[in-house]
Amino acid sequence: MPDDATEKIMIVPDAVFCEPLEDGDACDVLVRMEDGTVYTALFATVDYIHRQLQVTWLATDSIPETPPVRYAVLDTPHIIVEQLRLEIIEGTIDNLVAQDVFESLFTRVTHDEPADQKQFATQEIAQAVIDEVLVLSG
């Protein structure tokens, strides 16, 4: 039987907030866990990747003495899905939690420090977005 100190605590999503990007092929997703911790990632479709390839083609085509090429650099967590439907996003999140890889694919934007200590700016931004911008999706 595992020792209580070494037993892994299961993270459980409480709410999912989605904000579609302007082109409609990606959306920012915030996930609030039951303990109040907030994580974020970008969910995107294959069309998003194709658009990124076209953007780099246009950019590299305008640089003298370099070959124009198509590539995409994904510097923040991106999760590629077939469609940006809420049930697909929520199902993907549930699968990532069940596979115990959620925390490695999402960026945590809250922390465990007491409220009187300095907080991450991203935590404050995430809370403002949740409170004022996004519609509760789950």
PDB file of N, CA and C in Angstrom, residues 87-125:
ATOM      1  N   GLU A  87     -16.788  19.836 -26.877  1.00  0.00           N
ATOM      2  CA  GLU A  87     -16.723  18.445 -26.407  1.00  0.00           C
ATOM      3  C   GLU A  87     -15.391  17.786 -26.770  1.00  0.00           C
ATOM      4  N   ILE A  88     -14.790  18.179 -27.883  1.00  0.00           N
ATOM      5  CA  ILE A  88     -13.474  17.643 -28.257  1.00  0.00           C
ATOM      6  C   ILE A  88     -12.400  18.188 -27.325  1.00  0.00           C
ATOM      7  N   ILE A  89     -12.462  19.481 -27.031  1.00  0.00           N
ATOM      8  CA  ILE A  89     -11.480  20.100 -26.128  1.00  0.00           C
ATOM      9  C   ILE A  89     -11.590  19.481 -24.737  1.00  0.00           C
ATOM     10  N   GLU A  90     -12.814  19.377 -24.211  1.00  0.00           N
ATOM     11  CA  GLU A  90     -12.992  18.791 -22.878  1.00  0.00           C
ATOM     12  C   GLU A  90     -12.590  17.319 -22.853  1.00  0.00           C
ATOM     13  N   GLY A  91     -12.922  16.585 -23.901  1.00  0.00           N
ATOM     14  CA  GLY A  91     -12.525  15.180 -23.978  1.00  0.00           C
ATOM     15  C   GLY A  91     -11.017  15.020 -24.026  1.00  0.00           C
ATOM     16  N   THR A  92     -10.353  15.915 -24.757  1.00  0.00           N
ATOM     17  CA  THR A  92      -8.888  15.884 -24.830  1.00  0.00           C
ATOM     18  C   THR A  92      -8.285  16.163 -23.458  1.00  0.00           C
ATOM     19  N   ILE A  93      -8.818  17.161 -22.764  1.00  0.00           N
ATOM     20  CA  ILE A  93      -8.326  17.480 -21.419  1.00  0.00           C
ATOM     21  C   ILE A  93      -8.510  16.282 -20.491  1.00  0.00           C
ATOM     22  N   ASP A  94      -9.687  15.667 -20.516  1.00  0.00           N
ATOM     23  CA  ASP A  94      -9.938  14.489 -19.673  1.00  0.00           C
ATOM     24  C   ASP A  94      -8.949  13.370 -19.976  1.00  0.00           C
ATOM     25  N   ASN A  95      -8.668  13.150 -21.264  1.00  0.00           N
ATOM     26  CA  ASN A  95      -7.701  12.114 -21.649  1.00  0.00           C
ATOM     27  C   ASN A  95      -6.298  12.445 -21.162  1.00  0.00           C
ATOM     28  N   LEU A  96      -5.893  13.693 -21.287  1.00  0.00           N
ATOM     29  CA  LEU A  96      -4.549  14.094 -20.849  1.00  0.00           C
ATOM     30  C   LEU A  96      -4.399  13.949 -19.339  1.00  0.00           C
ATOM     31  N   VAL A  97      -5.467  14.268 -18.592  1.00  0.00           N
ATOM     32  CA  VAL A  97      -5.442  14.075 -17.133  1.00  0.00           C
ATOM     33  C   VAL A  97      -5.345  12.588 -16.816  1.00  0.00           C
ATOM     34  N   ALA A  98      -6.162  11.776 -17.473  1.00  0.00           N
ATOM     35  CA  ALA A  98      -6.170  10.330 -17.221  1.00  0.00           C
ATOM     36  C   ALA A  98      -4.828   9.678 -17.553  1.00  0.00           C
ATOM     37  N   GLN A  99      -4.156  10.202 -18.580  1.00  0.00           N
ATOM     38  CA  GLN A  99      -2.853   9.663 -18.981  1.00  0.00           C
ATOM     39  C   GLN A  99      -1.711  10.243 -18.149  1.00  0.00           C
ATOM     40  N   ASP A 100      -2.041  11.145 -17.224  1.00  0.00           N
ATOM     41  CA  ASP A 100      -1.067  11.784 -16.333  1.00  0.00           C
ATOM     42  C   ASP A 100      -0.011  12.590 -17.097  1.00  0.00           C
ATOM     43  N   VAL A 101      -0.429  13.230 -18.201  1.00  0.00           N
ATOM     44  CA  VAL A 101       0.487  14.084 -18.960  1.00  0.00           C
ATOM     45  C   VAL A 101      -0.017  15.527 -19.045  1.00  0.00           C
ATOM     46  N   PHE A 102      -1.178  15.805 -18.442  1.00  0.00           N
ATOM     47  CA  PHE A 102      -1.779  17.132 -18.515  1.00  0.00           C
ATOM     48  C   PHE A 102      -0.795  18.220 -18.090  1.00  0.00           C
ATOM     49  N   GLU A 103      -0.176  18.057 -16.923  1.00  0.00           N
ATOM     50  CA  GLU A 103       0.698  19.098 -16.390  1.00  0.00           C
ATOM     51  C   GLU A 103       1.953  19.322 -17.225  1.00  0.00           C
ATOM     52  N   SER A 104       2.337  18.350 -18.026  1.00  0.00           N
ATOM     53  CA  SER A 104       3.509  18.538 -18.878  1.00  0.00           C
ATOM     54  C   SER A 104       3.154  19.233 -20.193  1.00  0.00           C
ATOM     55  N   LEU A 105       1.872  19.300 -20.525  1.00  0.00           N
ATOM     56  CA  LEU A 105       1.448  19.899 -21.790  1.00  0.00           C
ATOM     57  C   LEU A 105       0.778  21.256 -21.621  1.00  0.00           C
ATOM     58  N   PHE A 106       0.327  21.572 -20.423  1.00  0.00           N
ATOM     59  CA  PHE A 106      -0.292  22.860 -20.130  1.00  0.00           C
ATOM     60  C   PHE A 106       0.671  23.700 -19.302  1.00  0.00           C
ATOM     61  N   THR A 107       0.565  25.008 -19.419  1.00  0.00           N
ATOM     62  CA  THR A 107       1.365  25.921 -18.620  1.00  0.00           C
ATOM     63  C   THR A 107       0.560  26.339 -17.402  1.00  0.00           C
ATOM     64  N   ARG A 108       1.130  26.134 -16.245  1.00  0.00           N
ATOM     65  CA  ARG A 108       0.469  26.538 -15.004  1.00  0.00           C
ATOM     66  C   ARG A 108       0.607  28.048 -14.844  1.00  0.00           C
ATOM     67  N   VAL A 109      -0.503  28.727 -14.577  1.00  0.00           N
ATOM     68  CA  VAL A 109      -0.457  30.185 -14.441  1.00  0.00           C
ATOM     69  C   VAL A 109      -0.812  30.649 -13.029  1.00  0.00           C
ATOM     70  N   THR A 110      -0.947  29.717 -12.102  1.00  0.00           N
ATOM     71  CA  THR A 110      -1.134  30.056 -10.695  1.00  0.00           C
ATOM     72  C   THR A 110      -0.055  29.346  -9.900  1.00  0.00           C
ATOM     73  N   HIS A 111       0.050  29.686  -8.634  1.00  0.00           N
ATOM     74  CA  HIS A 111       1.080  29.083  -7.792  1.00  0.00           C
ATOM     75  C   HIS A 111       0.517  28.810  -6.406  1.00  0.00           C
ATOM     76  N   ASP A 112       1.326  28.196  -5.557  1.00  0.00           N
ATOM     77  CA  ASP A 112       0.879  27.786  -4.228  1.00  0.00           C
ATOM     78  C   ASP A 112       1.259  28.758  -3.119  1.00  0.00           C
ATOM     79  N   GLU A 113       1.901  29.865  -3.453  1.00  0.00           N
ATOM     80  CA  GLU A 113       2.369  30.802  -2.433  1.00  0.00           C
ATOM     81  C   GLU A 113       1.194  31.492  -1.756  1.00  0.00           C
ATOM     82  N   PRO A 114       1.359  31.910  -0.506  1.00  0.00           N
ATOM     83  CA  PRO A 114       0.290  32.651   0.167  1.00  0.00           C
ATOM     84  C   PRO A 114      -0.052  33.931  -0.591  1.00  0.00           C
ATOM     85  N   ALA A 115      -1.310  34.359  -0.477  1.00  0.00           N
ATOM     86  CA  ALA A 115      -1.800  35.518  -1.225  1.00  0.00           C
ATOM     87  C   ALA A 115      -1.050  36.800  -0.894  1.00  0.00           C
ATOM     88  N   ASP A 116      -0.421  36.900   0.293  1.00  0.00           N
ATOM     89  CA  ASP A 116       0.274  38.131   0.643  1.00  0.00           C
ATOM     90  C   ASP A 116       1.641  38.240  -0.034  1.00  0.00           C
ATOM     91  N   GLN A 117       2.109  37.182  -0.666  1.00  0.00           N
ATOM     92  CA  GLN A 117       3.373  37.232  -1.388  1.00  0.00           C
ATOM     93  C   GLN A 117       3.121  37.616  -2.832  1.00  0.00           C
ATOM     94  N   LYS A 118       4.170  38.075  -3.512  1.00  0.00           N
ATOM     95  CA  LYS A 118       4.048  38.497  -4.908  1.00  0.00           C
ATOM     96  C   LYS A 118       3.547  37.335  -5.759  1.00  0.00           C
ATOM     97  N   GLN A 119       2.547  37.604  -6.612  1.00  0.00           N
ATOM     98  CA  GLN A 119       1.978  36.577  -7.473  1.00  0.00           C
ATOM     99  C   GLN A 119       2.471  36.763  -8.891  1.00  0.00           C
ATOM    100  N   PHE A 120       2.410  35.685  -9.676  1.00  0.00           N
ATOM    101  CA  PHE A 120       2.752  35.772 -11.089  1.00  0.00           C
ATOM    102  C   PHE A 120       1.787  36.721 -11.781  1.00  0.00           C
ATOM    103  N   ALA A 121       2.297  37.538 -12.681  1.00  0.00           N
ATOM    104  CA  ALA A 121       1.421  38.416 -13.457  1.00  0.00           C
ATOM    105  C   ALA A 121       0.441  37.589 -14.269  1.00  0.00           C
ATOM    106  N   THR A 122       0.891  36.439 -14.767  1.00  0.00           N
ATOM    107  CA  THR A 122       0.002  35.613 -15.583  1.00  0.00           C
ATOM    108  C   THR A 122      -1.181  35.101 -14.778  1.00  0.00           C
ATOM    109  N   GLN A 123      -0.995  34.880 -13.484  1.00  0.00           N
ATOM    110  CA  GLN A 123      -2.108  34.439 -12.645  1.00  0.00           C
ATOM    111  C   GLN A 123      -3.161  35.534 -12.578  1.00  0.00           C
ATOM    112  N   GLU A 124      -2.723  36.765 -12.396  1.00  0.00           N
ATOM    113  CA  GLU A 124      -3.657  37.880 -12.321  1.00  0.00           C
ATOM    114  C   GLU A 124      -4.362  38.079 -13.656  1.00  0.00           C
ATOM    115  N   ILE A 125      -3.624  37.955 -14.743  1.00  0.00           N
ATOM    116  CA  ILE A 125      -4.217  38.088 -16.074  1.00  0.00           C
ATOM    117  C   ILE A 125      -5.223  36.974 -16.318  1.00  0.00           C
TER     118      ILE A 125
END
